[in-house]
Amino acid sequence: MNPLAGKHIVLGLSGGIACYKAAELARLLVKAGSSVQVVMTEAAEHFITAATMQALTNRPVATSQWDARESNAMAHINLSREADAIVIAPCSADFIARLAAGRCDELLSLLCVARPIARVPLLLAPAMNREMWAHPATQRNLAQAAQDGATVLGVGCGEQACGETGDGRMLEPSEIIEELEAFFTPKLLAGQKVLITAGPTFEAIDPVRGITNRSSGKMGFAIARAAREAGAEVTLVAGPVHLPTPRGVARIDVQSAQNMLETVDRQAQTATVFIATAAVADWRPAVVAMHKIKKDGSGQAPALSFVENPDILATVAASRRAREGDLYCVGFAAESDHLLEHARLKRERKGVPLLVGNIGPATFGQDDNTLLLVDSQGSHALPRASKRVLGRQLVAELARRLAAARDT
Ligand code: CTP
């Protein structure tokens, strides 16, 4: 299921301190199932050895167009013809200038120019000092390289090796992997605006206490990532969780069920798909104390009373856009037993075309899960897999259902 599995990636390193991150990138690519052929410029060899990259990729590194081991003496042709993509990471300011000018006087820029441009994509992960990044010549060259067909993955912001802080850092290896996975994913959800809730909610009792639940948000975040990979514009409304935001996803953090409802209500005006994975607290304290509730010495616990929270999914599913078929709603059900029975009833009660059931205590905080898809026709299980894989399967399932709904 990993879009990088079976791909052959030519990983080009140009000169820059971020070369040390290219070692980790090569390792992650191999782990994802890609074969990796490293090509290094002379400048890159000042920062990391070819031996390191060879050991990580299990292939000799190519460094020169005059390499006598290539029987036809055409390393640039051989390397570029077999690639599914050429990824330059780090891509230095000088290398961007070379690409913009179409230079061919060393192997890496030569093979970029020699690649079959319609078949072999070129992706750039720039890395440089912030002044170099901001320089008009760099930006001009980058725009030229992009116009000539390169995909620019962007840069990170933060502390730089030179001691300065700003834009120009190379993306982290895991971020580059995320971008590459998205790049190779078929755009099944192109044109869709997907709104997702994830994580628990936090219902305050007083300024320091509250009630919440054990939802980690992992399933919702995995679906958000998969939907973005599939080309959707994704908004993720997250309760309090400790998870990094998937790249390219707009995240809005909320605390309580009421906050979540207000945010979802606004976003649902333009969304085309709503997926409610959040474990919304069913009740909240009727009154939130202004100050911390103190022990009064009586040994008696304070009496708390609760009121029911609004049902976000049911509210959205009952909206005009959902009823008219402009907003496809998917619910989740976290149950502890009798999954199919509860999921069927819940689907009807919430008024959604698709409900995804899972056993809550078995999945909270875990990296894998099993899912049961329940619709008006019946049910269908997705066997145990990582939440990443299940997120992708769910996105494929959703794309099929959206296409079927469009065709009827
Ligand atoms: N949900 C919601 N707002 C709520 C409660 C639930 O949007 N106030 C959504 C969840 O995000 C999920 C679905 O409704 O998609 C089912 O949530 P679940 O907690 O399993 O069901 P409940 O409605 O709370 O029913 P019960 O507690 O009886 O199992």
GROMACS .gro file of C-alpha atoms and ligand atoms in nm:
model
  437
    1MET     CA    1   0.000   0.000   0.000
    2ASN     CA    2   0.296   0.238   0.049
    3PRO     CA    3   0.321   0.451  -0.265
    4LEU     CA    4   0.703   0.441  -0.242
    5ALA     CA    5   0.718   0.060  -0.243
    6GLY     CA    6   0.887  -0.070  -0.558
    7LYS     CA    7   0.988   0.276  -0.680
    8HIS     CA    8   1.341   0.342  -0.801
    9ILE     CA    9   1.463   0.675  -0.669
   10VAL     CA   10   1.776   0.854  -0.783
   11LEU     CA   11   1.876   1.052  -0.475
   12GLY     CA   12   2.104   1.338  -0.570
   13LEU     CA   13   2.314   1.516  -0.307
   14SER     CA   14   2.463   1.857  -0.377
   15GLY     CA   15   2.693   2.045  -0.142
   16GLY     CA   16   2.557   2.154   0.195
   17ILE     CA   17   2.566   2.065   0.562
   18ALA     CA   18   2.216   1.912   0.523
   19CYS     CA   19   2.393   1.619   0.351
   20TYR     CA   20   2.394   1.453   0.693
   21LYS     CA   21   2.014   1.440   0.675
   22ALA     CA   22   2.033   1.272   0.334
   23ALA     CA   23   2.168   0.960   0.508
   24GLU     CA   24   1.847   0.933   0.711
   25LEU     CA   25   1.639   1.009   0.403
   26ALA     CA   26   1.808   0.723   0.214
   27ARG     CA   27   1.739   0.490   0.507
   28LEU     CA   28   1.370   0.589   0.519
   29LEU     CA   29   1.332   0.543   0.143
   30VAL     CA   30   1.479   0.194   0.165
   31LYS     CA   31   1.252   0.119   0.462
   32ALA     CA   32   0.951   0.231   0.254
   33GLY     CA   33   1.044  -0.027  -0.010
   34SER     CA   34   1.219   0.193  -0.268
   35SER     CA   35   1.548   0.109  -0.433
   36VAL     CA   36   1.780   0.406  -0.404
   37GLN     CA   37   2.065   0.507  -0.633
   38VAL     CA   38   2.270   0.787  -0.481
   39VAL     CA   39   2.446   1.040  -0.702
   40MET     CA   40   2.675   1.293  -0.534
   41THR     CA   41   2.840   1.610  -0.657
   42GLU     CA   42   3.201   1.677  -0.565
   43ALA     CA   43   3.082   1.941  -0.316
   44ALA     CA   44   2.852   1.686  -0.146
   45GLU     CA   45   3.149   1.455  -0.096
   46HIS     CA   46   3.303   1.721   0.129
   47PHE     CA   47   3.008   1.684   0.369
   48ILE     CA   48   2.937   1.309   0.375
   49THR     CA   49   3.121   1.009   0.238
   50ALA     CA   50   3.004   0.798  -0.051
   51ALA     CA   51   3.078   0.494   0.170
   52THR     CA   52   2.803   0.600   0.414
   53MET     CA   53   2.549   0.639   0.136
   54GLN     CA   54   2.655   0.313  -0.028
   55ALA     CA   55   2.619   0.122   0.298
   56LEU     CA   56   2.269   0.262   0.352
   57THR     CA   57   2.147   0.193  -0.002
   58ASN     CA   58   2.344  -0.122  -0.081
   59ARG     CA   59   2.456   0.029  -0.413
   60PRO     CA   60   2.778   0.200  -0.521
   61VAL     CA   61   2.736   0.577  -0.535
   62ALA     CA   62   2.774   0.749  -0.871
   63THR     CA   63   2.994   1.057  -0.861
   64SER     CA   64   3.132   1.109  -1.210
   65GLN     CA   65   3.019   1.098  -1.569
   66TRP     CA   66   3.363   0.952  -1.649
   67ASP     CA   67   3.302   0.641  -1.436
   68ALA     CA   68   3.476   0.359  -1.628
   69ARG     CA   69   3.245   0.096  -1.467
   70GLU     CA   70   2.957   0.204  -1.695
   71SER     CA   71   3.013  -0.020  -1.998
   72ASN     CA   72   2.858   0.228  -2.243
   73ALA     CA   73   3.025   0.526  -2.068
   74MET     CA   74   2.683   0.692  -2.041
   75ALA     CA   75   2.609   0.708  -1.669
   76HIS     CA   76   2.376   1.003  -1.717
   77ILE     CA   77   2.156   0.810  -1.961
   78ASN     CA   78   2.159   0.483  -1.765
   79LEU     CA   79   2.079   0.650  -1.432
   80SER     CA   80   1.803   0.876  -1.559
   81ARG     CA   81   1.625   0.611  -1.771
   82GLU     CA   82   1.568   0.367  -1.485
   83ALA     CA   83   1.444   0.626  -1.230
   84ASP     CA   84   1.082   0.669  -1.121
   85ALA     CA   85   1.191   1.005  -0.980
   86ILE     CA   86   1.504   1.209  -0.923
   87VAL     CA   87   1.510   1.373  -0.580
   88ILE     CA   88   1.777   1.633  -0.506
   89ALA     CA   89   1.822   1.658  -0.128
   90PRO     CA   90   1.996   1.873  -0.030
   91CYS     CA   91   1.959   2.100  -0.329
   92SER     CA   92   2.208   2.387  -0.288
   93ALA     CA   93   2.173   2.741  -0.423
   94ASP     CA   94   2.450   2.659  -0.670
   95PHE     CA   95   2.273   2.346  -0.788
   96ILE     CA   96   1.947   2.538  -0.839
   97ALA     CA   97   2.146   2.788  -1.051
   98ARG     CA   98   2.288   2.498  -1.252
   99LEU     CA   99   1.939   2.359  -1.312
  100ALA     CA  100   1.807   2.702  -1.414
  101ALA     CA  101   2.091   2.738  -1.662
  102GLY     CA  102   2.063   2.380  -1.790
  103ARG     CA  103   2.430   2.311  -1.708
  104CYS     CA  104   2.569   1.965  -1.787
  105ASP     CA  105   2.932   1.981  -1.671
  106GLU     CA  106   2.902   1.728  -1.386
  107LEU     CA  107   2.703   1.407  -1.348
  108LEU     CA  108   2.411   1.519  -1.130
  109SER     CA  109   2.306   1.825  -1.331
  110LEU     CA  110   2.380   1.633  -1.651
  111LEU     CA  111   2.140   1.353  -1.564
  112CYS     CA  112   1.868   1.604  -1.462
  113VAL     CA  113   1.889   1.757  -1.810
  114ALA     CA  114   1.917   1.415  -1.976
  115ARG     CA  115   1.610   1.269  -1.801
  116PRO     CA  116   1.300   1.198  -2.013
  117ILE     CA  117   1.119   1.506  -1.885
  118ALA     CA  118   0.762   1.377  -1.933
  119ARG     CA  119   0.827   1.046  -1.755
  120VAL     CA  120   1.083   1.112  -1.482
  121PRO     CA  121   0.984   1.379  -1.230
  122LEU     CA  122   1.250   1.594  -1.065
  123LEU     CA  123   1.187   1.698  -0.704
  124LEU     CA  124   1.400   1.950  -0.516
  125ALA     CA  125   1.451   1.986  -0.140
  126PRO     CA  126   1.647   2.312  -0.116
  127ALA     CA  127   1.887   2.370   0.175
  128MET     CA  128   2.086   2.686   0.240
  129ASN     CA  129   2.147   2.985   0.464
  130ARG     CA  130   1.847   3.219   0.495
  131GLU     CA  131   2.019   3.507   0.312
  132MET     CA  132   2.108   3.276   0.024
  133TRP     CA  133   1.748   3.148   0.019
  134ALA     CA  134   1.604   3.502   0.018
  135HIS     CA  135   1.847   3.626  -0.252
  136PRO     CA  136   1.662   3.733  -0.567
  137ALA     CA  137   1.898   3.523  -0.783
  138THR     CA  138   1.807   3.206  -0.588
  139GLN     CA  139   1.435   3.277  -0.607
  140ARG     CA  140   1.465   3.361  -0.977
  141ASN     CA  141   1.656   3.038  -1.047
  142LEU     CA  142   1.410   2.835  -0.844
  143ALA     CA  143   1.115   2.982  -1.033
  144GLN     CA  144   1.296   2.898  -1.358
  145ALA     CA  145   1.365   2.539  -1.246
  146ALA     CA  146   0.998   2.501  -1.148
  147GLN     CA  147   0.889   2.643  -1.481
  148ASP     CA  148   1.115   2.389  -1.651
  149GLY     CA  149   0.929   2.106  -1.477
  150ALA     CA  150   1.089   2.062  -1.133
  151THR     CA  151   0.869   2.021  -0.824
  152VAL     CA  152   0.995   2.229  -0.533
  153LEU     CA  153   0.921   2.070  -0.195
  154GLY     CA  154   0.974   2.389   0.004
  155VAL     CA  155   1.204   2.459   0.296
  156GLY     CA  156   1.179   2.451   0.672
  157CYS     CA  157   1.219   2.745   0.905
  158GLY     CA  158   1.431   2.754   1.220
  159GLU     CA  159   1.785   2.742   1.353
  160GLN     CA  160   2.050   2.700   1.087
  161ALA     CA  161   2.395   2.542   1.104
  162CYS     CA  162   2.550   2.891   1.061
  163GLY     CA  163   2.383   3.006   1.384
  164GLU     CA  164   2.123   3.223   1.213
  165THR     CA  165   1.749   3.161   1.225
  166GLY     CA  166   1.509   3.176   0.934
  167ASP     CA  167   1.390   3.008   0.616
  168GLY     CA  168   1.613   2.782   0.409
  169ARG     CA  169   1.666   2.471   0.621
  170MET     CA  170   1.614   2.146   0.437
  171LEU     CA  171   1.288   1.972   0.528
  172GLU     CA  172   1.334   1.691   0.777
  173PRO     CA  173   1.378   1.347   0.614
  174SER     CA  174   1.036   1.234   0.744
  175GLU     CA  175   0.877   1.546   0.588
  176ILE     CA  176   1.043   1.473   0.253
  177ILE     CA  177   0.912   1.116   0.274
  178GLU     CA  178   0.562   1.253   0.341
  179GLU     CA  179   0.593   1.478   0.035
  180LEU     CA  180   0.718   1.192  -0.184
  181GLU     CA  181   0.442   0.958  -0.069
  182ALA     CA  182   0.188   1.228  -0.154
  183PHE     CA  183   0.357   1.286  -0.490
  184PHE     CA  184   0.322   0.920  -0.589
  185THR     CA  185  -0.038   0.879  -0.464
  186PRO     CA  186  -0.316   0.876  -0.726
  187LYS     CA  187  -0.527   1.187  -0.680
  188LEU     CA  188  -0.854   1.004  -0.606
  189LEU     CA  189  -0.992   1.294  -0.399
  190ALA     CA  190  -0.885   1.581  -0.626
  191GLY     CA  191  -1.129   1.869  -0.596
  192GLN     CA  192  -1.274   1.746  -0.264
  193LYS     CA  193  -1.269   1.956   0.054
  194VAL     CA  194  -1.244   1.713   0.343
  195LEU     CA  195  -1.323   1.817   0.700
  196ILE     CA  196  -1.212   1.581   0.978
  197THR     CA  197  -1.254   1.588   1.357
  198ALA     CA  198  -0.999   1.398   1.565
  199GLY     CA  199  -0.890   1.332   1.921
  200PRO     CA  200  -1.077   1.375   2.247
  201THR     CA  201  -1.246   1.690   2.373
  202PHE     CA  202  -1.162   1.849   2.707
  203GLU     CA  203  -1.451   1.966   2.923
  204ALA     CA  204  -1.335   2.205   3.193
  205ILE     CA  205  -1.448   2.167   3.555
  206ASP     CA  206  -1.247   2.461   3.683
  207PRO     CA  207  -0.933   2.648   3.556
  208VAL     CA  208  -0.704   2.351   3.634
  209ARG     CA  209  -0.923   2.042   3.597
  210GLY     CA  210  -1.142   1.882   3.339
  211ILE     CA  211  -1.273   1.557   3.196
  212THR     CA  212  -1.145   1.401   2.879
  213ASN     CA  213  -1.090   1.052   2.736
  214ARG     CA  214  -0.814   0.827   2.603
  215SER     CA  215  -0.854   0.897   2.231
  216SER     CA  216  -0.510   0.965   2.081
  217GLY     CA  217  -0.633   1.118   1.754
  218LYS     CA  218  -0.409   0.884   1.551
  219MET     CA  219  -0.687   0.744   1.329
  220GLY     CA  220  -0.818   1.090   1.237
  221PHE     CA  221  -0.467   1.223   1.169
  222ALA     CA  222  -0.392   0.919   0.950
  223ILE     CA  223  -0.710   0.980   0.749
  224ALA     CA  224  -0.619   1.350   0.715
  225ARG     CA  225  -0.276   1.254   0.580
  226ALA     CA  226  -0.421   0.997   0.339
  227ALA     CA  227  -0.686   1.242   0.212
  228ARG     CA  228  -0.421   1.507   0.148
  229GLU     CA  229  -0.202   1.251  -0.030
  230ALA     CA  230  -0.503   1.174  -0.249
  231GLY     CA  231  -0.527   1.539  -0.352
  232ALA     CA  232  -0.801   1.670  -0.122
  233GLU     CA  233  -0.792   2.006   0.053
  234VAL     CA  234  -0.801   1.894   0.416
  235THR     CA  235  -0.902   2.073   0.736
  236LEU     CA  236  -0.840   1.887   1.060
  237VAL     CA  237  -1.024   2.002   1.372
  238ALA     CA  238  -0.827   1.850   1.658
  239GLY     CA  239  -0.898   1.820   2.028
  240PRO     CA  240  -0.602   1.818   2.270
  241VAL     CA  241  -0.358   1.561   2.122
  242HIS     CA  242   0.020   1.533   2.094
  243LEU     CA  243   0.057   1.462   1.725
  244PRO     CA  244   0.241   1.649   1.449
  245THR     CA  245   0.022   1.804   1.180
  246PRO     CA  246   0.037   1.609   0.853
  247ARG     CA  247   0.204   1.817   0.582
  248GLY     CA  248  -0.030   2.021   0.368
  249VAL     CA  249  -0.319   1.987   0.614
  250ALA     CA  250  -0.484   2.293   0.774
  251ARG     CA  251  -0.521   2.222   1.146
  252ILE     CA  252  -0.751   2.400   1.388
  253ASP     CA  253  -0.703   2.314   1.757
  254VAL     CA  254  -1.005   2.316   1.985
  255GLN     CA  255  -1.073   2.212   2.343
  256SER     CA  256  -1.439   2.148   2.425
  257ALA     CA  257  -1.721   1.985   2.230
  258GLN     CA  258  -1.886   2.325   2.197
  259ASN     CA  259  -1.564   2.476   2.050
  260MET     CA  260  -1.548   2.181   1.813
  261LEU     CA  261  -1.908   2.225   1.702
  262GLU     CA  262  -1.863   2.600   1.634
  263THR     CA  263  -1.549   2.536   1.427
  264VAL     CA  264  -1.699   2.242   1.238
  265ASP     CA  265  -2.017   2.437   1.169
  266ARG     CA  266  -1.815   2.713   0.999
  267GLN     CA  267  -1.592   2.477   0.802
  268ALA     CA  268  -1.883   2.255   0.694
  269GLN     CA  269  -2.028   2.542   0.490
  270THR     CA  270  -1.775   2.470   0.214
  271ALA     CA  271  -1.661   2.110   0.279
  272THR     CA  272  -1.768   1.827   0.048
  273VAL     CA  273  -1.683   1.545   0.292
  274PHE     CA  274  -1.710   1.536   0.672
  275ILE     CA  275  -1.541   1.256   0.867
  276ALA     CA  276  -1.610   1.256   1.242
  277THR     CA  277  -1.342   1.050   1.415
  278ALA     CA  278  -1.331   1.261   1.732
  279ALA     CA  279  -1.423   1.098   2.062
  280VAL     CA  280  -1.643   1.387   2.167
  281ALA     CA  281  -1.729   1.395   2.538
  282ASP     CA  282  -2.097   1.312   2.571
  283TRP     CA  283  -2.138   1.536   2.876
  284ARG     CA  284  -1.978   1.847   3.020
  285PRO     CA  285  -1.996   1.993   3.370
  286ALA     CA  286  -2.311   2.206   3.395
  287VAL     CA  287  -2.110   2.488   3.552
  288VAL     CA  288  -1.741   2.570   3.502
  289ALA     CA  289  -1.602   2.713   3.828
  290MET     CA  290  -1.425   3.048   3.783
  291HIS     CA  291  -1.159   2.955   4.040
  292LYS     CA  292  -0.995   2.629   4.139
  293ILE     CA  293  -1.237   2.428   4.353
  294LYS     CA  294  -1.073   2.385   4.696
  295LYS     CA  295  -1.119   2.111   4.952
  296ASP     CA  296  -1.343   2.253   5.224
  297GLY     CA  297  -1.218   2.025   5.503
  298SER     CA  298  -1.546   1.835   5.530
  299GLY     CA  299  -1.408   1.526   5.355
  300GLN     CA  300  -1.696   1.558   5.105
  301ALA     CA  301  -1.622   1.563   4.732
  302PRO     CA  302  -1.791   1.848   4.548
  303ALA     CA  303  -2.111   1.746   4.370
  304LEU     CA  304  -2.073   1.785   3.996
  305SER     CA  305  -2.370   1.786   3.765
  306PHE     CA  306  -2.347   1.738   3.390
  307VAL     CA  307  -2.534   1.845   3.079
  308GLU     CA  308  -2.529   1.669   2.743
  309ASN     CA  309  -2.302   1.802   2.471
  310PRO     CA  310  -2.434   1.876   2.123
  311ASP     CA  311  -2.395   1.587   1.877
  312ILE     CA  312  -2.162   1.735   1.615
  313LEU     CA  313  -2.199   1.458   1.360
  314ALA     CA  314  -2.578   1.441   1.383
  315THR     CA  315  -2.599   1.822   1.356
  316VAL     CA  316  -2.385   1.830   1.040
  317ALA     CA  317  -2.560   1.526   0.889
  318ALA     CA  318  -2.896   1.703   0.934
  319SER     CA  319  -2.776   2.024   0.763
  320ARG     CA  320  -2.918   2.131   0.427
  321ARG     CA  321  -2.592   2.067   0.239
  322ALA     CA  322  -2.569   1.711   0.371
  323ARG     CA  323  -2.936   1.640   0.297
  324GLU     CA  324  -2.900   1.771  -0.059
  325GLY     CA  325  -2.596   1.550  -0.123
  326ASP     CA  326  -2.334   1.829  -0.128
  327LEU     CA  327  -2.166   1.705   0.190
  328TYR     CA  328  -2.094   1.333   0.238
  329CYS     CA  329  -2.082   1.245   0.609
  330VAL     CA  330  -1.891   0.958   0.767
  331GLY     CA  331  -1.925   0.869   1.135
  332PHE     CA  332  -1.710   0.655   1.361
  333ALA     CA  333  -1.829   0.442   1.648
  334ALA     CA  334  -1.608   0.343   1.935
  335GLU     CA  335  -1.778   0.050   2.105
  336SER     CA  336  -1.671  -0.198   2.370
  337ASP     CA  337  -1.892  -0.490   2.251
  338HIS     CA  338  -2.159  -0.596   1.996
  339LEU     CA  339  -1.986  -0.382   1.733
  340LEU     CA  340  -2.205  -0.457   1.432
  341GLU     CA  341  -2.533  -0.417   1.620
  342HIS     CA  342  -2.430  -0.085   1.782
  343ALA     CA  343  -2.275   0.045   1.460
  344ARG     CA  344  -2.592  -0.028   1.257
  345LEU     CA  345  -2.814   0.150   1.506
  346LYS     CA  346  -2.571   0.440   1.540
  347ARG     CA  347  -2.557   0.489   1.162
  348GLU     CA  348  -2.933   0.526   1.150
  349ARG     CA  349  -2.950   0.744   1.458
  350LYS     CA  350  -2.684   0.982   1.324
  351GLY     CA  351  -2.833   0.985   0.975
  352VAL     CA  352  -2.506   0.916   0.786
  353PRO     CA  353  -2.452   0.702   0.475
  354LEU     CA  354  -2.136   0.540   0.615
  355LEU     CA  355  -2.037   0.453   0.969
  356VAL     CA  356  -1.702   0.304   1.064
  357GLY     CA  357  -1.705   0.090   1.376
  358ASN     CA  358  -1.413  -0.010   1.594
  359ILE     CA  359  -1.355  -0.147   1.942
  360GLY     CA  360  -1.248   0.160   2.139
  361PRO     CA  361  -1.050   0.009   2.429
  362ALA     CA  362  -0.855  -0.212   2.184
  363THR     CA  363  -0.743   0.079   1.967
  364PHE     CA  364  -0.704   0.392   2.182
  365GLY     CA  365  -0.341   0.503   2.154
  366GLN     CA  366  -0.241   0.206   1.935
  367ASP     CA  367  -0.081   0.234   1.592
  368ASP     CA  368  -0.304  -0.032   1.438
  369ASN     CA  369  -0.673  -0.112   1.432
  370THR     CA  370  -0.946  -0.312   1.260
  371LEU     CA  371  -1.246  -0.133   1.110
  372LEU     CA  372  -1.599  -0.236   1.022
  373LEU     CA  373  -1.765  -0.032   0.747
  374VAL     CA  374  -2.142  -0.023   0.784
  375ASP     CA  375  -2.377   0.124   0.524
  376SER     CA  376  -2.736   0.070   0.410
  377GLN     CA  377  -2.632  -0.241   0.215
  378GLY     CA  378  -2.457  -0.423   0.497
  379SER     CA  379  -2.110  -0.435   0.647
  380HIS     CA  380  -1.757  -0.498   0.534
  381ALA     CA  381  -1.447  -0.546   0.753
  382LEU     CA  382  -1.104  -0.395   0.697
  383PRO     CA  383  -0.866  -0.641   0.867
  384ARG     CA  384  -0.603  -0.541   1.120
  385ALA     CA  385  -0.347  -0.301   0.975
  386SER     CA  386  -0.163   0.013   1.074
  387LYS     CA  387  -0.378   0.326   1.103
  388ARG     CA  388  -0.176   0.470   0.811
  389VAL     CA  389  -0.280   0.180   0.588
  390LEU     CA  390  -0.640   0.188   0.710
  391GLY     CA  391  -0.651   0.564   0.644
  392ARG     CA  392  -0.550   0.501   0.283
  393GLN     CA  393  -0.800   0.216   0.245
  394LEU     CA  394  -1.076   0.435   0.382
  395VAL     CA  395  -0.984   0.715   0.140
  396ALA     CA  396  -1.001   0.470  -0.153
  397GLU     CA  397  -1.338   0.346  -0.027
  398LEU     CA  398  -1.461   0.703   0.007
  399ALA     CA  399  -1.348   0.791  -0.345
  400ARG     CA  400  -1.545   0.492  -0.480
  401ARG     CA  401  -1.856   0.600  -0.291
  402LEU     CA  402  -1.827   0.964  -0.401
  403ALA     CA  403  -1.787   0.853  -0.763
  404ALA     CA  404  -2.090   0.621  -0.732
  405ALA     CA  405  -2.297   0.901  -0.575
  406ARG     CA  406  -2.193   1.134  -0.861
  407ASP     CA  407  -2.293   0.877  -1.123
  408THR     CA  408  -2.645   0.821  -0.985
  409CTP     N1  409  -2.002   1.239   1.782
  409CTP     C1  410  -2.015   1.376   1.766
  409CTP     N2  411  -2.058   1.453   1.868
  409CTP     C2  412  -2.090   1.398   1.987
  409CTP     C3  413  -2.077   1.259   2.006
  409CTP     C4  414  -2.032   1.181   1.902
  409CTP     O1  415  -1.985   1.425   1.656
  409CTP     N3  416  -2.131   1.476   2.085
  409CTP     C5  417  -1.959   1.157   1.667
  409CTP     C6  418  -1.824   1.091   1.683
  409CTP     O2  419  -1.722   1.173   1.631
  409CTP     C7  420  -1.843   0.964   1.602
  409CTP     C8  421  -1.989   0.931   1.621
  409CTP     O3  422  -2.052   1.054   1.655
  409CTP     O4  423  -1.825   0.987   1.464
  409CTP     C9  424  -2.017   0.828   1.726
  409CTP     O5  425  -1.954   0.859   1.845
  409CTP     P1  426  -1.963   0.764   1.973
  409CTP     O6  427  -1.894   0.830   2.087
  409CTP     O7  428  -1.925   0.625   1.935
  409CTP     O8  429  -2.119   0.759   1.993
  409CTP     P2  430  -2.218   0.839   2.082
  409CTP     O9  431  -2.305   0.923   1.995
  409CTP    O10  432  -2.147   0.912   2.189
  409CTP    O11  433  -2.309   0.721   2.138
  409CTP     P3  434  -2.289   0.625   2.269
  409CTP    O12  435  -2.217   0.706   2.370
  409CTP    O13  436  -2.427   0.588   2.304
  409CTP    O14  437  -2.211   0.505   2.219
   0.00000   0.00000   0.00000
